[in-house]
Amino acid sequence: MGNDGKGLSIAGLVLGIVAIVLAWFSMINIIALIAAVIGLVCAVKGKQAATAAGAPTGLATAGLVLSIIGLVLSAICFLSCTLCVLCTVGCAGLAA
Amino acid sequence: MFPYFEIFGKVIGSYAVASVVGMAVCVFVACRLGRAYQITFEDILLKMVYIGVGLVIGGHAVYGITQLPRLWELVTHLSDYTLLEAGSVVVTCFGGMVFYGGFLGAMAGYALNVRKVVGERRKVLWDLFALVIPLFHTFGRIGCFLGGCCYGKESSWGFIVYDNTLQPDINGVVRIPVQLIESACNFCIFLFLLFLFKKKLQSGNLLFFYMLIYPVVRFVLEFYRGDVIRGFLWGLSTSQWISILLFAVALYQLLWKRRRGRRPLEAEQ
């Protein structure tokens, strides 16, 4: 069976969508960040495999784009919200 | 200074935006420069993932090392803490980031990614790494300035920090804008390294040049920073000690490479 990277491309696409959805929720957007990173790696590897096999790269490109959008959103939301909440909790805990 | 702004009711941190913009600019610049060497957009993205993961782990780990006394206190008196208090201490001890930790972590991640690459391409990849670090740092320090962290000492000139909710006692005082100075220095380092890269001078050595220049800048600027949370040893901060170490390593590597390059010529004579 030839490896055209379809499985990796689908994984990249799904994880990209998951990242975009979860990025908006405070405290769990770290899951979105991890999903986006894994999705990006899957999509890149899928695209490289598809290119090498001469297969269509549309699915991998879609996964790549969605993973990048998910990464940007989750990074902004994670650094804006979750880290600050954790730091505030930390400071409050120390003050207590 | 301006730690947050709102878009459609959602609070967005200025530091987060500066970091993401910095990362995007780095990808763009690396793609433009790497195109001549058949380095694709996907290659760059994959390397950025390795760099990003290394940066986050390294930055937090070294920050944790600077907080060892507090962590040791927690371990030795664990029974005195509630679960929430113990969790708070751990979060606080690993919550911050140290640039040098991030740099070393990013370097380790990158080394893992390019470990199988050899020859001229390997040199180019390491030169690109040396270029994106000061470029990203330029944006990172602007983020620090906007977020009100990594502020400078009290001064008769400069900027007033306000709206810092984590350390309210630093608000309302005129301070040296040490973040903006460091950001400008980083951009100058980037331009200098870009010049060397474009002219193909010192190919494969740009990282060592960065490690020669930036530690000097950081060592000096560290005296003008007003925060004391990064730990001090014999009058110098953790970052200053790491600066000395990196400078020595870079100097040794450059001299060793120069000596090794001369040896075949001497053998011919």
Tab-separated table of C-alpha atoms in Angstrom:
chain	number	residue	atom	x	y	z
A	1	MET	CA	0.000	0.000	0.000
A	2	GLY	CA	1.449	3.378	-1.030
A	3	ASN	CA	1.802	6.093	1.603
A	4	ASP	CA	0.149	9.207	0.193
A	5	GLY	CA	-0.173	10.878	3.612
A	6	LYS	CA	-3.993	10.895	3.563
A	7	GLY	CA	-4.317	9.703	7.154
A	8	LEU	CA	-1.911	12.375	8.384
A	9	SER	CA	-3.700	15.041	6.343
A	10	ILE	CA	-7.085	14.069	7.830
A	11	ALA	CA	-5.574	14.073	11.330
A	12	GLY	CA	-4.156	17.565	10.662
A	13	LEU	CA	-7.547	18.781	9.427
A	14	VAL	CA	-9.462	17.373	12.419
A	15	LEU	CA	-6.951	18.650	14.969
A	16	GLY	CA	-6.974	22.077	13.301
A	17	ILE	CA	-10.767	22.267	13.629
A	18	VAL	CA	-10.599	21.065	17.259
A	19	ALA	CA	-7.971	23.756	17.992
A	20	ILE	CA	-10.086	26.532	16.462
A	21	VAL	CA	-13.141	25.495	18.508
A	22	LEU	CA	-11.365	24.954	21.852
A	23	ALA	CA	-9.230	28.106	21.548
A	24	TRP	CA	-12.151	30.289	22.671
A	25	PHE	CA	-12.628	28.554	26.024
A	26	SER	CA	-10.542	29.822	28.903
A	27	MET	CA	-8.405	27.317	30.880
A	28	ILE	CA	-8.899	24.517	28.319
A	29	ASN	CA	-7.313	26.426	25.447
A	30	ILE	CA	-4.017	24.753	26.344
A	31	ILE	CA	-5.593	21.614	24.805
A	32	ALA	CA	-6.290	23.700	21.702
A	33	LEU	CA	-2.647	24.804	21.626
A	34	ILE	CA	-1.398	21.212	21.858
A	35	ALA	CA	-3.940	20.046	19.238
A	36	ALA	CA	-2.863	22.844	16.889
A	37	VAL	CA	0.825	21.949	17.247
A	38	ILE	CA	0.196	18.232	16.631
A	39	GLY	CA	-2.196	19.096	13.782
A	40	LEU	CA	0.438	21.307	12.177
A	41	VAL	CA	3.053	18.551	12.331
A	42	CYS	CA	0.560	15.995	10.896
A	43	ALA	CA	-0.489	18.344	8.086
A	44	VAL	CA	3.125	19.172	7.144
A	45	LYS	CA	4.149	15.505	7.164
A	46	GLY	CA	0.963	14.608	5.231
A	47	LYS	CA	1.691	17.251	2.607
A	48	GLN	CA	5.286	16.102	2.234
A	49	ALA	CA	4.141	12.470	1.838
A	50	ALA	CA	1.428	13.444	-0.672
A	51	THR	CA	3.881	15.504	-2.723
A	52	ALA	CA	6.407	12.648	-2.722
A	53	ALA	CA	3.706	10.154	-3.822
A	54	GLY	CA	2.337	12.507	-6.478
A	55	ALA	CA	-1.084	12.486	-4.767
A	56	PRO	CA	-3.387	15.541	-4.410
A	57	THR	CA	-2.349	17.846	-1.569
A	58	GLY	CA	-5.664	19.678	-1.081
A	59	LEU	CA	-6.603	17.894	2.140
A	60	ALA	CA	-3.160	18.456	3.643
A	61	THR	CA	-3.218	22.135	2.644
A	62	ALA	CA	-6.640	22.560	4.271
A	63	GLY	CA	-5.312	20.879	7.440
A	64	LEU	CA	-2.258	23.118	7.363
A	65	VAL	CA	-4.296	26.311	7.028
A	66	LEU	CA	-6.750	25.303	9.782
A	67	SER	CA	-3.908	24.238	12.085
A	68	ILE	CA	-2.123	27.569	11.554
A	69	ILE	CA	-5.345	29.490	12.309
A	70	GLY	CA	-5.898	27.261	15.359
A	71	LEU	CA	-2.319	27.815	16.511
A	72	VAL	CA	-2.562	31.595	16.208
A	73	LEU	CA	-5.941	31.755	17.995
A	74	SER	CA	-5.018	29.324	20.757
A	75	ALA	CA	-1.624	30.987	21.335
A	76	ILE	CA	-3.239	34.428	21.673
A	77	CYS	CA	-6.067	33.157	23.892
A	78	PHE	CA	-3.741	31.004	26.017
A	79	LEU	CA	-1.204	33.787	26.561
A	80	SER	CA	-3.990	36.347	27.143
A	81	CYS	CA	-6.234	34.433	29.501
A	82	THR	CA	-5.050	31.143	30.925
A	83	LEU	CA	-1.517	32.188	31.855
A	84	CYS	CA	-2.769	35.344	33.566
A	85	VAL	CA	-5.417	33.421	35.496
A	86	LEU	CA	-2.806	30.874	36.607
A	87	CYS	CA	-0.383	33.628	37.658
A	88	THR	CA	-3.113	35.480	39.538
A	89	VAL	CA	-4.143	32.262	41.307
A	90	GLY	CA	-0.490	31.657	42.093
A	91	CYS	CA	-0.009	35.149	43.529
A	92	ALA	CA	-3.271	34.916	45.474
A	93	GLY	CA	-2.208	31.565	46.863
A	94	LEU	CA	1.126	32.968	47.973
A	95	ALA	CA	-0.502	36.018	49.514
A	96	ALA	CA	-2.816	33.723	51.378
B	1	MET	CA	1.538	49.988	29.912
B	2	PHE	CA	-1.274	48.619	27.728
B	3	PRO	CA	-1.543	45.010	28.917
B	4	TYR	CA	-4.960	44.325	27.424
B	5	PHE	CA	-7.373	45.519	24.796
B	6	GLU	CA	-10.832	44.297	23.861
B	7	ILE	CA	-12.089	42.930	20.543
B	8	PHE	CA	-15.817	42.066	20.395
B	9	GLY	CA	-15.884	41.853	24.198
B	10	LYS	CA	-12.964	39.409	24.378
B	11	VAL	CA	-9.892	40.491	26.324
B	12	ILE	CA	-6.693	40.108	24.324
B	13	GLY	CA	-3.237	40.421	25.902
B	14	SER	CA	-0.785	42.752	24.157
B	15	TYR	CA	2.107	40.402	24.984
B	16	ALA	CA	0.287	37.506	23.276
B	17	VAL	CA	-0.308	39.551	20.142
B	18	ALA	CA	3.311	40.782	20.052
B	19	SER	CA	4.578	37.186	20.411
B	20	VAL	CA	2.340	35.827	17.650
B	21	VAL	CA	3.183	38.741	15.318
B	22	GLY	CA	6.895	38.137	16.062
B	23	MET	CA	6.534	34.450	15.235
B	24	ALA	CA	4.711	35.256	11.975
B	25	VAL	CA	7.378	37.771	10.930
B	26	CYS	CA	10.093	35.197	11.723
B	27	VAL	CA	8.369	32.575	9.531
B	28	PHE	CA	8.026	35.135	6.718
B	29	VAL	CA	11.675	36.243	6.895
B	30	ALA	CA	12.976	32.658	7.185
B	31	CYS	CA	10.872	31.638	4.147
B	32	ARG	CA	12.145	34.550	2.075
B	33	LEU	CA	15.759	33.888	2.973
B	34	GLY	CA	15.467	30.100	2.767
B	35	ARG	CA	13.863	30.089	-0.678
B	36	ALA	CA	17.265	30.404	-2.360
B	37	TYR	CA	18.379	27.234	-0.572
B	38	GLN	CA	15.264	25.161	-1.382
B	39	ILE	CA	13.962	25.454	2.173
B	40	THR	CA	10.170	25.316	1.928
B	41	PHE	CA	7.410	26.952	3.972
B	42	GLU	CA	6.528	23.544	5.445
B	43	ASP	CA	10.165	22.999	6.500
B	44	ILE	CA	10.159	26.352	8.279
B	45	LEU	CA	6.826	25.623	10.004
B	46	LEU	CA	8.083	22.290	11.313
B	47	LYS	CA	11.251	23.896	12.615
B	48	MET	CA	9.217	26.657	14.270
B	49	VAL	CA	7.215	23.988	16.117
B	50	TYR	CA	10.423	22.449	17.478
B	51	ILE	CA	11.746	25.898	18.375
B	52	GLY	CA	8.451	26.878	20.023
B	53	VAL	CA	8.194	23.741	22.140
B	54	GLY	CA	11.860	24.001	23.188
B	55	LEU	CA	11.452	27.692	23.951
B	56	VAL	CA	8.448	27.190	26.227
B	57	ILE	CA	9.967	24.215	28.101
B	58	GLY	CA	13.418	25.822	28.442
B	59	GLY	CA	12.112	29.253	29.426
B	60	HIS	CA	9.886	27.900	32.197
B	61	ALA	CA	12.448	25.330	33.410
B	62	VAL	CA	15.217	27.909	33.881
B	63	TYR	CA	12.749	30.270	35.576
B	64	GLY	CA	11.962	27.381	37.918
B	65	ILE	CA	15.690	26.966	38.633
B	66	THR	CA	15.897	30.632	39.686
B	67	GLN	CA	13.085	29.875	42.163
B	68	LEU	CA	14.824	26.844	43.706
B	69	PRO	CA	14.870	28.246	47.281
B	70	ARG	CA	11.080	28.660	47.178
B	71	LEU	CA	10.623	25.169	45.692
B	72	TRP	CA	13.002	23.701	48.294
B	73	GLU	CA	11.009	25.410	51.028
B	74	LEU	CA	7.861	23.802	49.604
B	75	VAL	CA	9.424	20.326	49.458
B	76	THR	CA	10.861	20.474	52.975
B	77	HIS	CA	7.674	21.896	54.563
B	78	LEU	CA	5.092	20.193	52.354
B	79	SER	CA	2.911	19.229	55.314
B	80	ASP	CA	2.421	22.935	56.197
B	81	TYR	CA	0.801	23.680	52.842
B	82	THR	CA	-2.724	22.954	51.654
B	83	LEU	CA	-3.101	21.446	48.185
B	84	LEU	CA	-4.155	24.846	46.753
B	85	GLU	CA	-1.210	26.649	48.360
B	86	ALA	CA	1.262	24.014	47.151
B	87	GLY	CA	-0.208	24.225	43.638
B	88	SER	CA	0.013	28.011	43.756
B	89	VAL	CA	3.690	27.893	44.701
B	90	VAL	CA	4.476	25.466	41.865
B	91	VAL	CA	2.514	27.571	39.350
B	92	THR	CA	4.251	30.737	40.514
B	93	CYS	CA	7.700	29.107	40.463
B	94	PHE	CA	7.283	27.856	36.886
B	95	GLY	CA	4.876	30.578	35.688
B	96	GLY	CA	7.508	33.015	34.472
B	97	MET	CA	9.969	32.637	31.641
B	98	VAL	CA	13.664	33.428	31.345
B	99	PHE	CA	14.876	34.412	27.888
B	100	TYR	CA	18.116	32.457	28.082
B	101	GLY	CA	16.246	29.326	29.127
B	102	GLY	CA	13.988	29.787	26.127
B	103	PHE	CA	16.995	30.349	23.887
B	104	LEU	CA	18.776	27.208	25.074
B	105	GLY	CA	15.545	25.198	24.878
B	106	ALA	CA	14.870	26.490	21.349
B	107	MET	CA	18.429	25.616	20.362
B	108	ALA	CA	17.995	22.077	21.738
B	109	GLY	CA	14.682	21.660	19.895
B	110	TYR	CA	16.192	22.980	16.677
B	111	ALA	CA	19.255	20.728	17.020
B	112	LEU	CA	16.887	17.777	17.374
B	113	ASN	CA	15.119	18.772	14.172
B	114	VAL	CA	18.226	19.362	12.020
B	115	ARG	CA	20.308	16.511	13.452
B	116	LYS	CA	20.196	14.520	10.195
B	117	VAL	CA	20.934	17.475	7.909
B	118	VAL	CA	24.545	17.724	6.745
B	119	GLY	CA	26.793	19.940	4.656
B	120	GLU	CA	26.037	23.431	3.409
B	121	ARG	CA	22.292	23.131	4.118
B	122	ARG	CA	23.028	22.524	7.802
B	123	LYS	CA	25.078	25.720	7.950
B	124	VAL	CA	22.295	27.712	6.283
B	125	LEU	CA	19.688	26.297	8.658
B	126	TRP	CA	21.731	27.258	11.716
B	127	ASP	CA	22.331	30.723	10.241
B	128	LEU	CA	18.582	31.139	9.771
B	129	PHE	CA	18.085	30.134	13.413
B	130	ALA	CA	20.600	32.805	14.446
B	131	LEU	CA	18.646	35.374	12.427
B	132	VAL	CA	15.164	34.621	13.752
B	133	ILE	CA	16.123	34.635	17.449
B	134	PRO	CA	16.932	38.384	17.694
B	135	LEU	CA	14.034	39.178	15.341
B	136	PHE	CA	11.537	37.341	17.556
B	137	HIS	CA	13.124	38.873	20.650
B	138	THR	CA	12.555	42.346	19.168
B	139	PHE	CA	8.800	41.724	19.203
B	140	GLY	CA	8.928	39.868	22.514
B	141	ARG	CA	10.430	42.882	24.269
B	142	ILE	CA	7.825	45.189	22.749
B	143	GLY	CA	5.291	42.769	24.260
B	144	CYS	CA	7.073	43.085	27.620
B	145	PHE	CA	6.876	46.873	27.355
B	146	LEU	CA	3.160	46.791	26.551
B	147	GLY	CA	2.499	44.203	29.253
B	148	GLY	CA	4.425	46.193	31.881
B	149	CYS	CA	6.905	43.430	32.749
B	150	CYS	CA	10.733	43.371	32.574
B	151	TYR	CA	10.614	47.081	33.459
B	152	GLY	CA	13.634	49.267	34.119
B	153	LYS	CA	14.966	51.001	37.207
B	154	GLU	CA	13.468	54.176	38.599
B	155	SER	CA	14.771	57.168	36.710
B	156	SER	CA	14.228	60.882	36.087
B	157	TRP	CA	13.311	60.087	32.469
B	158	GLY	CA	11.450	57.305	30.714
B	159	PHE	CA	7.963	55.848	30.998
B	160	ILE	CA	5.488	55.383	33.810
B	161	VAL	CA	4.292	51.801	34.324
B	162	TYR	CA	0.595	51.525	35.136
B	163	ASP	CA	-2.148	48.863	35.137
B	164	ASN	CA	0.278	46.126	36.242
B	165	THR	CA	-2.094	43.947	38.244
B	166	LEU	CA	0.440	41.266	39.190
B	167	GLN	CA	2.888	43.724	40.789
B	168	PRO	CA	0.874	46.860	41.608
B	169	ASP	CA	3.741	48.371	43.618
B	170	ILE	CA	5.726	49.093	40.442
B	171	ASN	CA	2.955	51.284	39.000
B	172	GLY	CA	3.113	55.066	38.889
B	173	VAL	CA	6.912	55.396	38.876
B	174	VAL	CA	9.009	56.816	36.013
B	175	ARG	CA	11.309	54.030	34.800
B	176	ILE	CA	13.979	53.503	32.133
B	177	PRO	CA	12.307	51.830	29.117
B	178	VAL	CA	14.833	49.009	29.227
B	179	GLN	CA	12.549	46.689	27.218
B	180	LEU	CA	12.420	49.120	24.298
B	181	ILE	CA	16.198	49.640	24.444
B	182	GLU	CA	16.716	45.866	24.358
B	183	SER	CA	14.204	45.545	21.526
B	184	ALA	CA	16.116	48.147	19.473
B	185	CYS	CA	19.432	46.397	20.236
B	186	ASN	CA	17.965	43.069	19.113
B	187	PHE	CA	16.790	44.611	15.871
B	188	CYS	CA	20.273	46.040	15.254
B	189	ILE	CA	21.781	42.574	15.910
B	190	PHE	CA	19.285	41.100	13.439
B	191	LEU	CA	20.249	43.666	10.775
B	192	PHE	CA	23.956	42.969	11.324
B	193	LEU	CA	23.461	39.192	11.054
B	194	LEU	CA	21.242	39.696	7.999
B	195	PHE	CA	24.044	41.678	6.360
B	196	LEU	CA	26.503	38.843	7.059
B	197	PHE	CA	23.997	36.263	5.758
B	198	LYS	CA	23.279	38.176	2.545
B	199	LYS	CA	26.990	38.688	1.862
B	200	LYS	CA	27.642	34.998	2.742
B	201	LEU	CA	30.221	36.061	5.286
B	202	GLN	CA	30.968	33.754	8.229
B	203	SER	CA	28.595	31.088	6.913
B	204	GLY	CA	27.703	28.612	9.646
B	205	ASN	CA	29.051	30.919	12.366
B	206	LEU	CA	26.205	33.414	12.716
B	207	LEU	CA	24.858	31.747	15.861
B	208	PHE	CA	28.241	32.201	17.557
B	209	PHE	CA	28.293	35.842	16.446
B	210	TYR	CA	24.862	36.279	18.004
B	211	MET	CA	26.161	34.592	21.161
B	212	LEU	CA	29.054	37.058	21.213
B	213	ILE	CA	26.996	40.230	20.749
B	214	TYR	CA	23.728	39.670	22.609
B	215	PRO	CA	25.263	38.548	25.928
B	216	VAL	CA	27.265	41.811	26.064
B	217	VAL	CA	24.091	43.844	25.481
B	218	ARG	CA	22.161	41.792	28.045
B	219	PHE	CA	24.951	41.943	30.620
B	220	VAL	CA	24.947	45.756	30.502
B	221	LEU	CA	21.155	46.189	30.332
B	222	GLU	CA	20.674	43.851	33.275
B	223	PHE	CA	22.124	46.577	35.538
B	224	TYR	CA	19.280	48.878	34.471
B	225	ARG	CA	16.468	46.429	35.151
B	226	GLY	CA	14.373	47.091	38.216
B	227	ASP	CA	13.185	43.564	38.925
B	228	VAL	CA	15.004	41.339	41.374
B	229	ILE	CA	12.970	38.161	40.944
B	230	ARG	CA	15.446	36.428	38.662
B	231	GLY	CA	17.913	35.625	41.405
B	232	PHE	CA	21.274	37.117	42.192
B	233	LEU	CA	24.609	35.437	42.888
B	234	TRP	CA	27.710	37.396	43.909
B	235	GLY	CA	26.165	40.653	42.702
B	236	LEU	CA	25.247	39.345	39.259
B	237	SER	CA	21.880	38.114	38.030
B	238	THR	CA	21.248	34.643	36.603
B	239	SER	CA	21.065	36.150	33.112
B	240	GLN	CA	24.445	37.838	33.580
B	241	TRP	CA	26.035	34.532	34.580
B	242	ILE	CA	24.516	32.814	31.555
B	243	SER	CA	25.716	35.768	29.405
B	244	ILE	CA	29.286	35.181	30.559
B	245	LEU	CA	28.980	31.457	29.857
B	246	LEU	CA	27.502	31.914	26.376
B	247	PHE	CA	30.089	34.551	25.459
B	248	ALA	CA	32.918	32.227	26.521
B	249	VAL	CA	31.439	29.274	24.592
B	250	ALA	CA	30.975	31.374	21.427
B	251	LEU	CA	34.493	32.831	21.644
B	252	TYR	CA	35.997	29.369	22.149
B	253	GLN	CA	34.029	27.902	19.233
B	254	LEU	CA	34.985	30.706	16.841
B	255	LEU	CA	38.681	30.534	17.796
B	256	TRP	CA	38.640	26.727	17.544
B	257	LYS	CA	36.994	26.840	14.104
B	258	ARG	CA	39.481	29.464	12.927
B	259	ARG	CA	42.405	27.391	14.157
B	260	ARG	CA	41.008	24.237	12.551
B	261	GLY	CA	40.549	26.127	9.271
B	262	ARG	CA	44.182	27.255	9.284
B	263	ARG	CA	45.674	23.846	10.027
B	264	PRO	CA	45.449	22.408	6.475
B	265	LEU	CA	47.205	25.528	5.123
B	266	GLU	CA	50.015	25.170	7.668
B	267	ALA	CA	50.357	21.493	6.729
B	268	GLU	CA	50.701	22.463	3.045
B	269	GLN	CA	53.456	24.954	3.850
